[in-house]
XYZ file of C-alpha atoms in Angstrom:
670
model
C -32.585 -9.689 12.417
C -29.285 -7.927 11.576
C -28.681 -6.603 8.013
C -26.467 -8.816 5.683
C -22.745 -8.349 5.769
C -20.176 -9.355 3.175
C -17.065 -11.295 4.076
C -14.419 -11.396 1.434
C -12.326 -14.540 1.075
C -11.011 -17.045 -1.495
C -12.398 -20.450 -2.465
C -10.093 -23.168 -0.990
C -11.301 -25.983 -3.263
C -8.780 -25.812 -6.184
C -5.799 -24.102 -7.747
C -7.896 -21.346 -9.128
C -8.458 -19.607 -5.689
C -11.297 -17.695 -6.911
C -12.454 -14.685 -4.965
C -15.728 -14.905 -3.114
C -18.275 -12.714 -1.376
C -19.761 -14.568 1.484
C -23.088 -12.922 2.446
C -24.025 -13.578 6.024
C -26.451 -12.528 8.820
C -27.135 -13.825 12.304
C -24.562 -16.370 12.040
C -25.787 -17.933 8.913
C -24.472 -17.900 5.331
C -27.107 -16.441 3.068
C -25.302 -16.352 -0.231
C -21.932 -17.059 -1.826
C -21.064 -15.297 -5.175
C -17.981 -14.222 -6.991
C -16.069 -11.176 -6.052
C -15.634 -9.097 -9.175
C -13.048 -6.812 -7.236
C -10.652 -9.686 -6.574
C -7.275 -8.715 -8.017
C -6.570 -12.404 -8.797
C -9.622 -13.937 -10.173
C -11.666 -10.791 -11.221
C -15.019 -12.485 -10.789
C -14.408 -15.898 -12.396
C -15.511 -18.932 -10.581
C -6.901 -31.456 -4.208
C -6.615 -32.800 -1.249
C -7.802 -31.751 1.963
C -4.403 -31.467 3.633
C -2.861 -29.338 0.946
C -5.687 -26.869 0.909
C -6.182 -26.525 4.672
C -4.721 -23.568 6.419
C -3.371 -25.449 9.450
C -2.627 -28.853 8.060
C -0.552 -27.524 5.091
C 1.768 -25.753 7.537
C 1.956 -28.364 10.202
C 1.925 -31.686 8.273
C 5.743 -31.708 7.918
C 6.090 -30.943 11.587
C 3.788 -33.730 12.598
C 5.744 -36.234 10.454
C 9.056 -35.202 11.917
C 7.828 -35.165 15.405
C 5.876 -38.473 15.299
C 8.696 -40.289 13.592
C 6.345 -42.526 11.840
C 8.205 -45.392 9.973
C 6.490 -45.090 6.614
C 4.437 -42.454 4.677
C 1.762 -43.191 2.174
C 0.071 -40.236 0.435
C -2.149 -39.215 -2.428
C 1.168 -37.988 -4.113
C 2.039 -41.499 -5.286
C -1.336 -41.768 -7.197
C -0.873 -38.296 -8.670
C 2.183 -35.968 -8.744
C 5.258 -38.191 -7.818
C 6.716 -38.546 -11.325
C 6.909 -34.712 -11.549
C 8.332 -34.521 -8.061
C 10.996 -37.105 -9.038
C 11.862 -35.235 -12.315
C 12.215 -31.986 -10.530
C 14.323 -33.346 -7.750
C 16.771 -34.832 -10.234
C 16.795 -31.943 -12.635
C 16.667 -28.979 -10.214
C 17.551 -30.435 -6.882
C 14.167 -29.967 -5.364
C 11.051 -32.167 -5.676
C 8.505 -29.307 -5.291
C 10.305 -26.475 -7.414
C 7.973 -27.286 -10.282
C 7.945 -24.894 -13.224
C 4.638 -23.294 -14.227
C 3.379 -22.531 -17.794
C 3.342 -18.763 -18.462
C -0.038 -19.098 -20.077
C -0.738 -15.377 -20.232
C 2.337 -14.614 -22.411
C 2.907 -17.641 -24.536
C 2.234 -17.874 -28.270
C 2.129 -21.599 -28.567
C 0.872 -23.977 -25.870
C 0.814 -27.773 -25.813
C -1.549 -29.303 -23.222
C -0.726 -32.891 -22.639
C -2.554 -35.181 -20.319
C -4.230 -32.196 -18.768
C -7.859 -30.834 -18.812
C -7.716 -27.298 -17.398
C -11.212 -26.576 -18.686
C -12.468 -29.081 -16.049
C -9.592 -29.043 -13.434
C -8.850 -25.275 -13.454
C -5.140 -26.086 -13.926
C -2.893 -28.146 -11.733
C 0.622 -26.923 -11.106
C -0.728 -23.980 -12.780
C -2.710 -21.712 -10.388
C -4.574 -19.359 -12.825
C -8.337 -18.571 -12.556
C -10.275 -18.805 -15.793
C -7.953 -21.257 -17.607
C -10.302 -21.690 -20.552
C -10.418 -18.026 -21.369
C -6.719 -17.962 -21.052
C -6.407 -20.744 -23.650
C -8.635 -18.801 -25.926
C -6.286 -15.718 -25.618
C -3.354 -17.987 -26.513
C -5.246 -19.153 -29.653
C -5.689 -15.506 -30.691
C -1.870 -14.844 -30.344
C -0.892 -18.387 -31.801
C -1.866 -21.925 -31.318
C -3.032 -24.486 -28.715
C -2.564 -28.204 -29.187
C -4.201 -30.740 -26.804
C -2.445 -34.244 -26.680
C -4.954 -36.722 -24.941
C -6.761 -39.976 -25.667
C -10.078 -38.236 -25.120
C -11.465 -35.053 -26.939
C -11.823 -33.366 -23.476
C -13.604 -30.178 -22.588
C -10.220 -28.422 -23.073
C -10.262 -29.362 -26.889
C -13.092 -26.730 -27.288
C -10.408 -24.131 -26.445
C -7.641 -25.546 -28.708
C -6.799 -25.401 -32.402
C -5.700 -29.086 -32.582
C -6.567 -32.412 -30.856
C -3.819 -34.936 -31.093
C -4.930 -38.174 -29.722
C -2.524 -40.710 -28.589
C -2.634 -44.211 -27.003
C -2.331 -44.082 -23.135
C 1.206 -44.853 -21.929
C 2.975 -43.522 -25.159
C 3.227 -39.925 -24.197
C 6.918 -40.235 -23.593
C 7.432 -41.926 -26.987
C 5.773 -38.951 -28.738
C 7.827 -36.423 -26.623
C 11.145 -38.143 -27.393
C 10.450 -38.055 -31.078
C 9.827 -34.350 -30.861
C 13.310 -34.075 -29.190
C 14.570 -36.130 -32.093
C 13.278 -33.682 -34.618
C 14.712 -30.638 -32.697
C 18.206 -32.106 -32.937
C 17.903 -33.740 -36.372
C 16.633 -30.496 -38.075
C 18.857 -28.138 -36.194
C 16.045 -26.519 -34.289
C 17.713 -26.604 -30.826
C 18.510 -23.217 -29.305
C 19.579 -23.063 -25.594
C 19.324 -19.254 -25.132
C 20.233 -17.761 -21.772
C 20.601 -21.139 -20.192
C 23.396 -22.371 -22.574
C 25.936 -22.539 -19.789
C 23.438 -23.781 -17.183
C 22.468 -27.017 -18.738
C 24.278 -30.229 -18.559
C 23.406 -33.497 -20.211
C 22.411 -31.966 -23.582
C 24.662 -34.474 -25.614
C 23.266 -37.428 -23.643
C 19.725 -36.296 -24.434
C 20.705 -36.008 -28.113
C 22.041 -39.548 -28.132
C 18.956 -41.036 -26.455
C 16.585 -39.133 -28.780
C 18.407 -40.257 -31.829
C 16.891 -43.796 -31.349
C 13.412 -42.415 -31.470
C 12.558 -40.736 -34.754
C 8.816 -40.041 -35.523
C 8.652 -42.813 -38.062
C 9.631 -45.349 -35.326
C 7.181 -44.297 -32.747
C 4.222 -43.055 -34.698
C 2.366 -46.477 -34.962
C 2.734 -47.236 -31.209
C 1.406 -43.692 -30.324
C -1.488 -44.148 -32.729
C -0.599 -41.101 -34.925
C 1.571 -40.384 -38.009
C 5.212 -39.189 -38.298
C 4.267 -36.135 -40.178
C 2.042 -34.868 -37.401
C 4.806 -35.306 -34.909
C 7.388 -33.501 -37.191
C 4.935 -30.569 -37.675
C 4.391 -30.272 -34.018
C 8.079 -30.104 -33.318
C 8.710 -27.583 -36.024
C 5.838 -25.281 -34.957
C 6.919 -25.477 -31.268
C 10.501 -24.620 -32.185
C 9.418 -21.749 -34.471
C 7.164 -20.013 -31.984
C 8.669 -17.023 -30.384
C 7.432 -17.966 -27.038
C 6.200 -21.666 -26.478
C 5.376 -23.851 -23.473
C 4.588 -27.610 -23.013
C 2.362 -28.199 -20.115
C 1.916 -31.811 -19.111
C -0.080 -32.861 -16.009
C -1.737 -35.762 -14.316
C -2.411 -37.877 -17.370
C 1.296 -37.828 -18.045
C 2.013 -38.605 -14.314
C -0.104 -41.484 -13.499
C 0.802 -43.847 -16.267
C 3.457 -46.609 -16.575
C 6.031 -44.115 -17.991
C 5.126 -41.213 -15.796
C 8.587 -40.078 -14.930
C 9.771 -40.053 -18.499
C 6.541 -38.223 -19.684
C 6.940 -35.616 -16.763
C 10.718 -35.120 -17.398
C 10.571 -34.494 -21.351
C 8.278 -31.394 -21.400
C 10.895 -29.659 -19.336
C 13.672 -30.963 -21.743
C 11.642 -29.767 -24.723
C 11.380 -26.298 -23.324
C 15.055 -26.151 -22.305
C 16.124 -27.147 -25.804
C 14.022 -24.364 -27.396
C 14.965 -21.637 -25.021
C 11.605 -21.811 -23.288
C 12.712 -22.799 -19.850
C 12.874 -19.963 -17.360
C 11.872 -17.551 -20.108
C 8.799 -15.322 -20.569
C 5.985 -17.247 -22.238
C 7.597 -20.624 -21.506
C 7.984 -22.726 -18.364
C 8.828 -20.505 -15.492
C 8.898 -20.667 -11.660
C 6.437 -18.794 -9.492
C 7.772 -15.955 -7.065
C 5.150 -16.108 -4.236
C 4.672 -13.251 -1.911
C 4.747 -15.649 1.039
C 7.221 -18.471 0.528
C 5.824 -22.081 0.540
C 6.880 -24.544 3.310
C 7.058 -27.058 0.666
C 9.361 -25.298 -1.722
C 11.938 -24.129 0.909
C 15.324 -25.782 1.063
C 15.348 -26.832 4.606
C 18.525 -29.050 4.198
C 16.640 -32.269 4.763
C 18.021 -35.326 2.903
C 16.026 -36.559 -0.007
C 16.694 -39.823 -1.889
C 15.736 -43.157 -3.453
C 15.849 -46.661 -2.322
C 17.084 -45.995 1.116
C 14.816 -48.535 2.507
C 12.237 -50.992 1.003
C 8.716 -52.049 1.802
C 8.274 -55.305 3.752
C 5.960 -57.238 1.494
C 7.012 -56.580 -2.145
C 10.353 -54.834 -1.432
C 9.332 -51.661 -3.165
C 12.063 -48.949 -2.815
C 11.114 -45.744 -1.106
C 11.071 -42.648 -3.302
C 11.567 -39.306 -1.724
C 10.545 -40.842 1.580
C 7.342 -42.486 0.429
C 6.140 -45.954 -0.625
C 3.605 -46.441 -3.379
C 0.070 -46.132 -2.084
C -0.646 -49.482 -3.706
C 1.542 -51.131 -0.921
C -0.589 -50.035 1.914
C -3.206 -52.728 1.883
C -0.632 -55.646 1.783
C 1.501 -54.083 4.549
C -1.677 -54.165 6.747
C -3.162 -57.612 5.861
C 0.043 -59.633 5.458
C 1.296 -61.096 8.791
C 4.815 -61.036 9.824
C 7.433 -58.770 11.553
C 6.921 -55.184 10.653
C 3.194 -55.673 9.760
C 1.379 -52.289 10.000
C -0.877 -52.369 13.118
C -1.735 -48.662 13.561
C -2.545 -45.977 11.057
C -2.990 -42.244 11.148
C -4.972 -40.806 8.196
C -4.918 -36.943 7.779
C -7.485 -35.407 5.345
C -7.436 -38.272 3.063
C -9.751 -41.001 1.669
C -7.509 -43.793 0.317
C -10.492 -46.309 0.292
C -11.647 -44.353 -2.857
C -8.156 -43.217 -4.020
C -5.868 -46.035 -3.602
C -5.215 -48.856 -6.203
C -6.939 -52.116 -5.533
C -9.056 -50.140 -3.167
C -11.403 -53.104 -2.263
C -8.482 -54.776 -0.562
C -7.694 -51.774 1.463
C -11.304 -51.461 2.480
C -10.980 -54.955 3.732
C -7.652 -54.465 5.406
C -8.423 -51.419 7.510
C -10.670 -53.299 10.196
C -7.585 -55.526 10.884
C -5.773 -52.632 12.363
C -5.268 -52.445 16.098
C -5.647 -48.606 16.106
C -6.655 -46.131 13.489
C -7.072 -42.328 13.893
C -8.545 -40.070 11.194
C -8.112 -36.330 11.212
C -11.231 -35.485 9.216
C -14.263 -33.470 9.238
C -16.429 -36.191 7.470
C -17.348 -39.833 8.197
C -16.402 -40.962 4.725
C -15.500 -44.284 3.123
C -12.147 -44.301 4.966
C -12.801 -42.574 8.279
C -15.778 -44.860 8.979
C -13.080 -47.491 9.944
C -11.295 -45.257 12.441
C -11.361 -45.799 16.193
C -11.238 -42.067 16.721
C -12.120 -39.258 14.383
C -10.683 -35.897 15.195
C -12.444 -33.100 13.291
C -11.000 -29.740 12.649
C -12.689 -26.498 11.930
C -15.038 -25.677 9.089
C -13.737 -23.628 6.217
C -15.427 -20.316 7.410
C -14.090 -20.969 11.008
C -10.564 -20.546 10.042
C -8.478 -18.036 7.913
C -7.439 -18.677 4.231
C -4.213 -18.046 2.575
C -2.931 -20.955 0.490
C 0.358 -22.171 1.795
C 1.325 -24.015 -1.419
C -0.752 -22.925 -4.429
C 0.976 -19.505 -4.827
C 4.059 -21.376 -5.346
C 2.635 -22.504 -8.718
C 0.860 -19.363 -9.616
C 1.168 -17.489 -12.853
C 1.485 -14.151 -11.044
C 2.880 -12.961 -7.733
C -0.233 -12.292 -5.962
C -1.530 -12.696 -2.489
C -5.015 -12.844 -0.714
C -5.765 -13.261 2.881
C -9.127 -13.723 4.626
C -9.645 -13.950 8.316
C -12.191 -16.354 9.921
C -15.890 -15.400 9.549
C -17.175 -17.350 12.340
C -15.649 -18.557 15.683
C -15.419 -22.242 16.300
C -19.020 -23.375 17.158
C -18.040 -25.528 19.994
C -14.606 -24.497 21.093
C -12.913 -27.570 19.506
C -9.259 -27.323 18.594
C -7.797 -26.211 15.278
C -5.939 -28.788 13.191
C -2.538 -27.275 14.108
C -3.213 -28.173 17.726
C -4.506 -31.635 16.881
C -1.468 -32.361 14.811
C 0.952 -31.029 17.508
C -0.582 -33.105 20.406
C -1.103 -36.256 18.237
C 2.572 -36.067 16.908
C 3.906 -35.770 20.463
C 1.798 -38.679 21.570
C 3.034 -40.694 18.598
C 6.615 -39.906 19.810
C 5.951 -41.094 23.295
C 5.918 -37.595 24.809
C 2.426 -37.722 26.187
C -0.018 -34.830 25.899
C 2.193 -31.793 25.574
C 1.105 -28.084 25.879
C 0.531 -27.349 22.295
C 1.108 -23.571 22.685
C 4.560 -24.159 24.399
C 5.575 -26.635 21.837
C 4.585 -24.368 19.012
C 6.868 -21.721 20.330
C 9.683 -24.042 19.777
C 8.545 -24.998 16.270
C 8.068 -21.369 15.230
C 11.392 -20.264 16.641
C 13.249 -23.025 14.593
C 11.460 -21.877 11.476
C 12.434 -18.372 12.165
C 16.168 -19.340 12.630
C 16.066 -21.058 9.229
C 15.034 -17.767 7.495
C 17.787 -15.833 9.189
C 15.493 -13.597 11.203
C 15.570 -13.162 14.973
C 13.252 -15.555 16.898
C 12.964 -13.200 19.839
C 11.792 -10.402 17.511
C 9.413 -12.716 15.699
C 7.955 -14.053 18.969
C 7.364 -10.645 20.162
C 5.555 -9.611 16.955
C 3.513 -12.786 16.913
C 3.032 -14.121 20.439
C -0.104 -16.330 19.611
C 0.536 -19.874 18.495
C -0.673 -21.450 15.416
C -0.471 -21.048 11.678
C -1.152 -17.289 11.559
C 2.320 -16.452 12.768
C 3.983 -18.880 10.320
C 1.954 -17.202 7.520
C 3.194 -13.807 8.832
C 6.783 -15.087 8.860
C 6.505 -16.357 5.284
C 5.128 -12.908 4.102
C 7.632 -10.854 6.181
C 10.738 -12.845 4.971
C 9.440 -13.224 1.415
C 10.696 -11.124 -1.522
C 8.578 -8.169 -0.750
C 8.499 -8.586 3.121
C 9.366 -6.134 5.919
C 11.683 -8.510 7.640
C 10.224 -7.550 11.016
C 11.015 -3.850 10.574
C 14.281 -4.016 8.579
C 12.264 -2.897 5.596
C 9.610 -0.504 6.961
C 7.841 -0.365 3.553
C 7.644 -4.141 3.059
C 4.767 -6.380 3.599
C 3.278 -8.237 6.514
C 0.248 -10.284 7.204
C -1.226 -7.134 8.885
C -0.944 -5.175 5.682
C -2.595 -7.983 3.728
C -5.463 -8.001 6.084
C -6.123 -4.325 5.032
C -6.435 -5.614 1.332
C -9.315 -7.964 1.306
C -9.450 -8.006 -2.605
C -5.840 -9.085 -2.655
C -2.475 -7.703 -3.785
C -0.754 -8.281 -7.230
C 2.994 -7.806 -7.609
C 3.227 -8.812 -11.205
C 3.906 -11.774 -13.546
C 6.596 -14.505 -13.120
C 10.165 -13.432 -13.853
C 13.237 -15.479 -14.920
C 14.898 -16.781 -11.693
C 16.778 -19.937 -12.344
C 19.621 -18.898 -9.973
C 17.163 -18.861 -7.142
C 15.690 -22.308 -8.047
C 18.404 -24.777 -8.877
C 20.193 -26.059 -5.774
C 22.503 -28.689 -7.253
C 26.085 -28.027 -6.080
C 27.169 -27.027 -9.506
C 24.179 -24.719 -10.026
C 23.196 -26.435 -13.331
C 19.973 -28.019 -14.601
C 20.564 -31.712 -15.162
C 18.786 -32.576 -18.423
C 19.798 -36.259 -18.283
C 19.641 -37.696 -14.698
C 20.693 -41.268 -14.585
C 17.636 -42.475 -12.663
C 15.399 -41.121 -15.510
C 17.417 -42.010 -18.475
C 17.831 -45.603 -17.150
C 14.156 -46.139 -17.887
C 14.483 -45.521 -21.612
C 15.145 -49.150 -22.282
C 11.815 -50.068 -20.600
C 10.111 -47.470 -22.749
C 11.688 -48.842 -25.922
C 10.010 -52.215 -25.034
C 6.551 -50.387 -25.410
C 7.269 -49.939 -29.138
C 6.784 -53.741 -29.795
C 3.765 -54.328 -27.528
C 0.669 -55.460 -29.517
C -2.426 -53.422 -29.363
C -4.166 -56.054 -27.150
C -7.238 -55.186 -25.182
C -9.106 -51.958 -24.354
C -7.324 -49.651 -21.877
C -8.840 -47.465 -19.275
C -8.240 -43.938 -18.494
C -9.681 -41.561 -15.835
C -11.402 -38.270 -16.209
C -12.754 -35.412 -14.015
C -15.849 -33.202 -14.112
C -15.752 -29.569 -13.058
C -18.913 -30.018 -10.993
C -17.259 -32.852 -8.934
C -13.813 -31.328 -8.293
C -12.535 -34.813 -7.867
C -15.020 -36.041 -5.192
C -15.328 -33.050 -2.918
C -18.729 -31.916 -4.274
C -20.374 -35.310 -4.406
C -22.336 -34.471 -1.259
C -23.701 -31.362 -2.693
C -27.254 -32.066 -4.110
C -27.295 -29.206 -6.619
C -23.949 -30.342 -8.190
C -24.541 -34.078 -8.458
C -28.193 -34.402 -9.437
C -29.392 -34.493 -13.077
C -27.501 -36.283 -15.764
C -25.489 -39.251 -14.638
C -21.776 -38.378 -14.995
C -20.371 -41.620 -13.678
C -20.425 -43.404 -16.999
C -18.176 -45.447 -19.055
C -17.172 -43.592 -22.276
C -16.501 -45.755 -25.132
C -15.956 -45.174 -28.932
C -18.760 -46.403 -31.203
C -16.542 -48.981 -32.830
C -15.468 -50.390 -29.506
C -18.956 -50.536 -28.294
C -20.049 -52.506 -31.343
C -17.030 -54.931 -30.838
C -17.897 -55.347 -27.115
C -21.709 -55.734 -27.719
C -22.529 -52.822 -25.399
C -25.265 -50.196 -26.065
C -25.538 -46.629 -25.142
C -27.543 -46.180 -21.903
C -27.306 -49.828 -20.781
C -25.065 -51.313 -18.113
C -21.756 -52.894 -18.843
C -19.360 -54.897 -16.685
C -15.818 -53.620 -16.754
C -13.044 -55.918 -15.510
C -9.369 -55.791 -14.940
C -6.814 -58.118 -13.262
C -7.691 -56.320 -10.033
C -11.459 -56.206 -9.965
C -14.728 -55.340 -11.787
C -17.513 -52.803 -11.713
C -20.938 -52.405 -13.414
C -21.598 -49.014 -14.836
C -23.731 -47.335 -17.463
C -22.415 -47.058 -20.952
C -22.092 -43.689 -22.885
C -21.059 -44.261 -26.501
C -19.134 -41.235 -27.851
C -16.606 -40.434 -30.555
C -14.814 -38.248 -28.235
C -12.978 -41.364 -27.170
C -9.836 -42.522 -29.128
C -10.590 -46.104 -30.427
C -9.188 -48.679 -28.020
C -9.564 -46.466 -24.976
C -12.434 -46.271 -22.439
C -12.875 -43.722 -19.656
C -14.365 -43.572 -16.111
C -14.355 -40.582 -13.895
C -12.443 -40.924 -10.609
C -13.628 -40.110 -7.005
C -16.987 -42.072 -7.196
C -18.009 -45.233 -5.325
C -19.989 -43.855 -2.387
C -21.909 -47.061 -1.715
C -20.107 -48.119 1.542
C -22.331 -48.619 4.658
C -21.420 -46.563 7.733
C -20.689 -43.233 6.144
C -22.561 -39.965 6.853
C -22.743 -38.564 3.343
C -26.432 -39.010 2.419
C -26.340 -37.141 -0.951
C -23.158 -38.864 -2.164
C -24.648 -42.203 -1.184
C -27.732 -41.596 -3.386
C -25.494 -40.733 -6.338
C -22.960 -43.453 -5.543
C -21.425 -44.188 -8.801
C -18.464 -46.787 -9.081
C -14.999 -46.685 -7.729
C -12.453 -46.417 -10.571
C -9.643 -47.699 -8.274
C -11.261 -51.117 -7.888
C -9.877 -51.639 -11.354
C -6.265 -50.498 -10.774
C -3.727 -53.170 -10.056
C -1.451 -52.173 -7.122
C 1.708 -53.355 -8.781
C 1.069 -51.434 -12.169
C 3.444 -48.555 -11.527
C 5.866 -46.102 -12.980
C 9.127 -47.645 -11.990
C 11.308 -44.611 -11.283
C 8.717 -43.011 -9.038
C 6.559 -45.799 -7.709
C 3.495 -43.720 -8.797
C 0.438 -45.847 -9.628
C -0.307 -46.250 -13.299
C -3.922 -45.246 -13.040
C -4.223 -44.545 -16.694
C -3.647 -47.262 -19.394
C -5.115 -50.200 -17.263
C -5.951 -53.060 -19.551
C -9.701 -53.990 -19.205
C -12.452 -55.978 -20.820
C -16.033 -54.650 -21.408
C -19.054 -56.855 -21.760
C -22.834 -56.232 -21.465
C -24.433 -57.240 -18.192
């Protein structure tokens, strides 16, 4: 038996990218623990496509090559409102500003739970400890209908009714203008639409919105005043503000609030990351982006930034007629669990004439595939996040080579996507290596480097040379020898614990790509939705509404097949306030039936005053009770599928994003 060796790498399962020591011997992993020498995480400890070394760098190529007519992705049940607001405000959907959590004095956390989710669009390990440090400098306010785990690291919990986040935000803007608290700072000549925002906000004073939000006007006014008075303040809003019926408005307004208080592109406020290796997603490739250029066949839903709402997929498969979807390629996704009205999609998939899944697991979705194409295991491939450094709070970098060779010589995902894309395009089975030379050369040309020089430096095909290109042509790169002291992937290989080039810096000039170079604070597509929001003010309280939640041990659903993380206390429960439980006649520990217009589930009740009255909560990512999967642990702890209850047409209008939070439901005892 050989002695144990230690392989240094990063965890690829979430935004924190924690450093790991992988102890191994004789081809087996013996122990995985934190790497205390990691320059990024210092020992602290999404979706598969975004976190995969190959897929994240080749998904765009696959889509362009295959020429598939429609795209459905997890983005339209998650981030799309934020993408829409950034596209319209800054000119690029993925140039999303990040909270400078390490240098702020006042932080609002709205619709986010970084204590469980480790931050999203905010790559920073140890988010709870960072929030504690903000409290030492100033104040943390959590706005959420549940007293989440993050509230333990906050000074104030401000509960609101689901779907009213934008009303509260607009009233904060109202106070900023009404009380003379607006200061534009260094962006004064870079902002347009300020007067339009002022006019819109004038109609939403705190006294008008407080009752609908479920709070009081004085609380909103105090929040606005404290935020404006702080030397450095940041408003962080995430998935809870995205996947609701007014998601685009609630994703737009935090950036507006920061801009109006000189906290956009400013230290301690909302800033943009400066990654060591540029992200494929955040580059300006010159591709056209837009809205409503075509519409879905069945419900006539407009495309938004090239995608249809995920809730349209089932009806496009099971509704006969010209243009009916007959074939589907699924790359690293599980829409049978994640799509709205997921029961219908589960029934529709067997009606396809052909389905291909690129996946390492036979899960609830891939069990329907005619062909499953598995990629490599995590330790069989390198790791350097393609996208997460684009939302990191520091300009750091970490690279880890593969630990083990591919066990049976099967192809990497980059080769699978290249060959599959060519087949979809009618080109037959191409030589993936030769095709990759063309793809890589095109990328090099777009950076202004010499393709011949880059090919000579990196002759082997695949994502490694794309990663090298991104490092070399990044802000600290060697540009293939033009800057001899600059970075390359080879230099990062010699730094297994990583490299830290410092905190974020103001860089609005490098971010905004509108022709006039200005940040648009009042895009017409967004402000046109204000009238719909105003209608929310007169809506009666009505029934209970449902919101989702996540658990740190689940990491969405990724960890549900790991026995040590799912055993013990049942975490797939319905959280309900004691008063609501009494009204519904349900009892703690017993089973209730939760019904919506879309479906029903039966789940154990957990009565807790951490819920705001009128709101109930289920975790997402569960529902592993489908036959034909090969996830034995997850099947034993199946839970119920949240998305059975989500109507496919309950969406945020400007983005088409599913309104997963705020679904009207009824709760009765079983």
